Amino acid sequence: MAKILFVVSGADRWTLADGTAHPTGFWAEEAVVPYRAFTDAGHEVVVATPGGVVPTVDRGSLAPEVNGGQEGADEVTAGLEAFEELRRPVALEDVDPDAYDAVFYPGGHGPMEDLAVDPASGRLLARALASGKPLGVVCHGPAALLAATGPDGGNVFAGYRLTGFTNAEEAQAGLADKAEWLLQDRLVALGADFQEGEPWAPFIITDRNLITGQNPASSAPLATELLNRLG
């Protein structure tokens, strides 16, 4: 049995370019689907958040229209209720990444607010990357990569092939023109080799021990790839 660390945003809002707060949190599917895959395979999951706060689910991620209908929405909601570890997270600042066999970051706009500038998360990501252990990051989760600075002052993910929520998807979601910055732009600026699939379609990229997914639909194939790496 492996021990997998879920690093989840503690933010419940995303500050837009005009200073207004857009309600957000983590995206339900991106937490529920991998959690179910990992625990069904017999692995242990531990949730960590900045300060150990109980994370907030983005209410929009529970709507039928983003879950393929009411049945899908009900299934995701039931999955959240079964995900007991979300209600008793540990403090990210106290986590020893060496105690885990893999690390996973779900998305939602929450990471754009807190994990993108969180030094504890940045240090953990740098250590996870250097360890060679599987590191999975999906959708807006790659915002956390922005905080992963190496000893030379550069970002440790510079030069890595990766993906994340695209500018096209943000525009189609209606938030691109309201955002202070866009995830794809920032990942390109740090020196990552950003790969873009079709909007909303499953798309994952692997580079060494880093596995990234573009959007909510990518959470299932990402979880499968991470499980394959665990053996």
PDB file of C-alpha atoms in Angstrom, residues 58-169:
ATOM      1  CA  ASP A  58     -16.146  25.180  -5.774  1.00  0.00           C
ATOM      2  CA  ARG A  59     -19.943  25.031  -5.811  1.00  0.00           C
ATOM      3  CA  GLY A  60     -19.901  25.379  -9.566  1.00  0.00           C
ATOM      4  CA  SER A  61     -18.165  22.004  -9.826  1.00  0.00           C
ATOM      5  CA  LEU A  62     -21.237  20.283  -8.348  1.00  0.00           C
ATOM      6  CA  ALA A  63     -23.630  21.519 -11.053  1.00  0.00           C
ATOM      7  CA  PRO A  64     -25.249  19.003 -13.426  1.00  0.00           C
ATOM      8  CA  GLU A  65     -24.040  20.877 -16.518  1.00  0.00           C
ATOM      9  CA  VAL A  66     -20.373  20.259 -15.704  1.00  0.00           C
ATOM     10  CA  ASN A  67     -20.909  16.651 -14.643  1.00  0.00           C
ATOM     11  CA  GLY A  68     -22.754  15.264 -17.645  1.00  0.00           C
ATOM     12  CA  GLY A  69     -26.161  15.630 -16.025  1.00  0.00           C
ATOM     13  CA  GLN A  70     -27.830  15.207 -12.654  1.00  0.00           C
ATOM     14  CA  GLU A  71     -26.706  11.599 -12.222  1.00  0.00           C
ATOM     15  CA  GLY A  72     -23.078  12.617 -12.640  1.00  0.00           C
ATOM     16  CA  ALA A  73     -23.517  15.528 -10.260  1.00  0.00           C
ATOM     17  CA  ASP A  74     -25.055  13.233  -7.646  1.00  0.00           C
ATOM     18  CA  GLU A  75     -22.168  10.792  -8.043  1.00  0.00           C
ATOM     19  CA  VAL A  76     -19.558  13.522  -7.552  1.00  0.00           C
ATOM     20  CA  THR A  77     -21.422  14.858  -4.508  1.00  0.00           C
ATOM     21  CA  ALA A  78     -21.573  11.361  -3.019  1.00  0.00           C
ATOM     22  CA  GLY A  79     -17.862  10.977  -3.718  1.00  0.00           C
ATOM     23  CA  LEU A  80     -17.125  14.165  -1.808  1.00  0.00           C
ATOM     24  CA  GLU A  81     -19.130  12.938   1.174  1.00  0.00           C
ATOM     25  CA  ALA A  82     -17.091   9.711   1.183  1.00  0.00           C
ATOM     26  CA  PHE A  83     -13.797  11.627   0.978  1.00  0.00           C
ATOM     27  CA  GLU A  84     -13.433  11.926   4.747  1.00  0.00           C
ATOM     28  CA  GLU A  85      -9.782  12.983   4.603  1.00  0.00           C
ATOM     29  CA  LEU A  86     -10.872  16.338   3.155  1.00  0.00           C
ATOM     30  CA  ARG A  87     -12.456  17.159   6.501  1.00  0.00           C
ATOM     31  CA  ARG A  88      -9.293  16.541   8.527  1.00  0.00           C
ATOM     32  CA  PRO A  89      -6.365  17.940   6.553  1.00  0.00           C
ATOM     33  CA  VAL A  90      -2.853  18.329   7.895  1.00  0.00           C
ATOM     34  CA  ALA A  91      -0.970  21.623   7.653  1.00  0.00           C
ATOM     35  CA  LEU A  92       1.012  21.825   4.436  1.00  0.00           C
ATOM     36  CA  GLU A  93       3.808  23.601   6.287  1.00  0.00           C
ATOM     37  CA  ASP A  94       4.357  20.518   8.487  1.00  0.00           C
ATOM     38  CA  VAL A  95       4.439  17.918   5.700  1.00  0.00           C
ATOM     39  CA  ASP A  96       7.534  15.788   5.128  1.00  0.00           C
ATOM     40  CA  PRO A  97       7.325  14.783   1.452  1.00  0.00           C
ATOM     41  CA  ASP A  98       9.750  11.928   2.080  1.00  0.00           C
ATOM     42  CA  ALA A  99       6.962  10.198   4.028  1.00  0.00           C
ATOM     43  CA  TYR A 100       4.863   9.814   0.856  1.00  0.00           C
ATOM     44  CA  ASP A 101       5.117   7.640  -2.234  1.00  0.00           C
ATOM     45  CA  ALA A 102       3.396  10.130  -4.553  1.00  0.00           C
ATOM     46  CA  VAL A 103       2.026  13.671  -4.545  1.00  0.00           C
ATOM     47  CA  PHE A 104      -1.134  14.906  -6.279  1.00  0.00           C
ATOM     48  CA  TYR A 105      -2.549  18.421  -6.764  1.00  0.00           C
ATOM     49  CA  PRO A 106      -6.188  18.861  -7.900  1.00  0.00           C
ATOM     50  CA  GLY A 107      -7.298  22.140  -9.454  1.00  0.00           C
ATOM     51  CA  GLY A 108     -10.143  24.593  -9.327  1.00  0.00           C
ATOM     52  CA  HIS A 109      -9.338  28.304  -9.350  1.00  0.00           C
ATOM     53  CA  GLY A 110      -8.279  28.085  -5.688  1.00  0.00           C
ATOM     54  CA  PRO A 111      -4.601  27.338  -6.465  1.00  0.00           C
ATOM     55  CA  MET A 112      -4.458  30.555  -8.527  1.00  0.00           C
ATOM     56  CA  GLU A 113      -5.117  32.446  -5.283  1.00  0.00           C
ATOM     57  CA  ASP A 114      -2.972  30.661  -2.687  1.00  0.00           C
ATOM     58  CA  LEU A 115      -0.740  27.832  -3.922  1.00  0.00           C
ATOM     59  CA  ALA A 116       0.671  29.939  -6.759  1.00  0.00           C
ATOM     60  CA  VAL A 117       2.494  32.041  -4.155  1.00  0.00           C
ATOM     61  CA  ASP A 118       2.818  29.542  -1.287  1.00  0.00           C
ATOM     62  CA  PRO A 119       6.487  28.962  -0.371  1.00  0.00           C
ATOM     63  CA  ALA A 120       5.779  25.752   1.591  1.00  0.00           C
ATOM     64  CA  SER A 121       4.004  24.279  -1.417  1.00  0.00           C
ATOM     65  CA  GLY A 122       6.821  25.436  -3.683  1.00  0.00           C
ATOM     66  CA  ARG A 123       9.435  23.715  -1.527  1.00  0.00           C
ATOM     67  CA  LEU A 124       7.373  20.531  -1.382  1.00  0.00           C
ATOM     68  CA  LEU A 125       6.993  20.482  -5.168  1.00  0.00           C
ATOM     69  CA  ALA A 126      10.717  20.984  -5.683  1.00  0.00           C
ATOM     70  CA  ARG A 127      11.501  18.095  -3.344  1.00  0.00           C
ATOM     71  CA  ALA A 128       8.843  15.864  -4.908  1.00  0.00           C
ATOM     72  CA  LEU A 129      10.220  16.558  -8.376  1.00  0.00           C
ATOM     73  CA  ALA A 130      13.797  15.855  -7.274  1.00  0.00           C
ATOM     74  CA  SER A 131      12.768  12.633  -5.517  1.00  0.00           C
ATOM     75  CA  GLY A 132      11.709  10.914  -8.729  1.00  0.00           C
ATOM     76  CA  LYS A 133       8.432   9.833  -7.111  1.00  0.00           C
ATOM     77  CA  PRO A 134       5.209  10.308  -9.117  1.00  0.00           C
ATOM     78  CA  LEU A 135       3.957  13.887  -9.061  1.00  0.00           C
ATOM     79  CA  GLY A 136       0.482  14.473 -10.548  1.00  0.00           C
ATOM     80  CA  VAL A 137      -0.980  17.933 -11.095  1.00  0.00           C
ATOM     81  CA  VAL A 138      -4.237  18.697 -12.928  1.00  0.00           C
ATOM     82  CA  CYS A 139      -6.137  21.638 -14.462  1.00  0.00           C
ATOM     83  CA  HIS A 140      -5.467  24.827 -12.413  1.00  0.00           C
ATOM     84  CA  GLY A 141      -3.318  22.807  -9.999  1.00  0.00           C
ATOM     85  CA  PRO A 142      -0.207  23.692 -12.049  1.00  0.00           C
ATOM     86  CA  ALA A 143      -0.563  27.243 -10.715  1.00  0.00           C
ATOM     87  CA  ALA A 144       1.269  25.817  -7.701  1.00  0.00           C
ATOM     88  CA  LEU A 145       4.307  25.153  -9.898  1.00  0.00           C
ATOM     89  CA  LEU A 146       4.865  28.909 -10.111  1.00  0.00           C
ATOM     90  CA  ALA A 147       6.095  28.929  -6.488  1.00  0.00           C
ATOM     91  CA  ALA A 148       8.679  26.139  -6.956  1.00  0.00           C
ATOM     92  CA  THR A 149      11.953  28.045  -7.028  1.00  0.00           C
ATOM     93  CA  GLY A 150      15.300  26.260  -7.048  1.00  0.00           C
ATOM     94  CA  PRO A 151      18.554  27.257  -5.308  1.00  0.00           C
ATOM     95  CA  ASP A 152      19.607  29.222  -8.401  1.00  0.00           C
ATOM     96  CA  GLY A 153      16.467  31.353  -8.256  1.00  0.00           C
ATOM     97  CA  GLY A 154      14.960  29.745 -11.336  1.00  0.00           C
ATOM     98  CA  ASN A 155      11.811  27.640 -11.428  1.00  0.00           C
ATOM     99  CA  VAL A 156      12.481  23.907 -11.062  1.00  0.00           C
ATOM    100  CA  PHE A 157       9.886  23.101 -13.751  1.00  0.00           C
ATOM    101  CA  ALA A 158      11.583  25.205 -16.432  1.00  0.00           C
ATOM    102  CA  GLY A 159      12.194  22.997 -19.447  1.00  0.00           C
ATOM    103  CA  TYR A 160       9.595  20.388 -18.462  1.00  0.00           C
ATOM    104  CA  ARG A 161       6.895  19.358 -20.901  1.00  0.00           C
ATOM    105  CA  LEU A 162       3.571  19.912 -19.148  1.00  0.00           C
ATOM    106  CA  THR A 163      -0.003  21.061 -19.545  1.00  0.00           C
ATOM    107  CA  GLY A 164      -2.728  22.773 -17.545  1.00  0.00           C
ATOM    108  CA  PHE A 165      -5.952  24.706 -18.017  1.00  0.00           C
ATOM    109  CA  THR A 166      -5.514  26.568 -21.287  1.00  0.00           C
ATOM    110  CA  ASN A 167      -6.205  30.144 -22.308  1.00  0.00           C
ATOM    111  CA  ALA A 168      -8.806  28.811 -24.742  1.00  0.00           C
ATOM    112  CA  GLU A 169     -10.626  26.961 -21.963  1.00  0.00           C
TER     113      GLU A 169
END
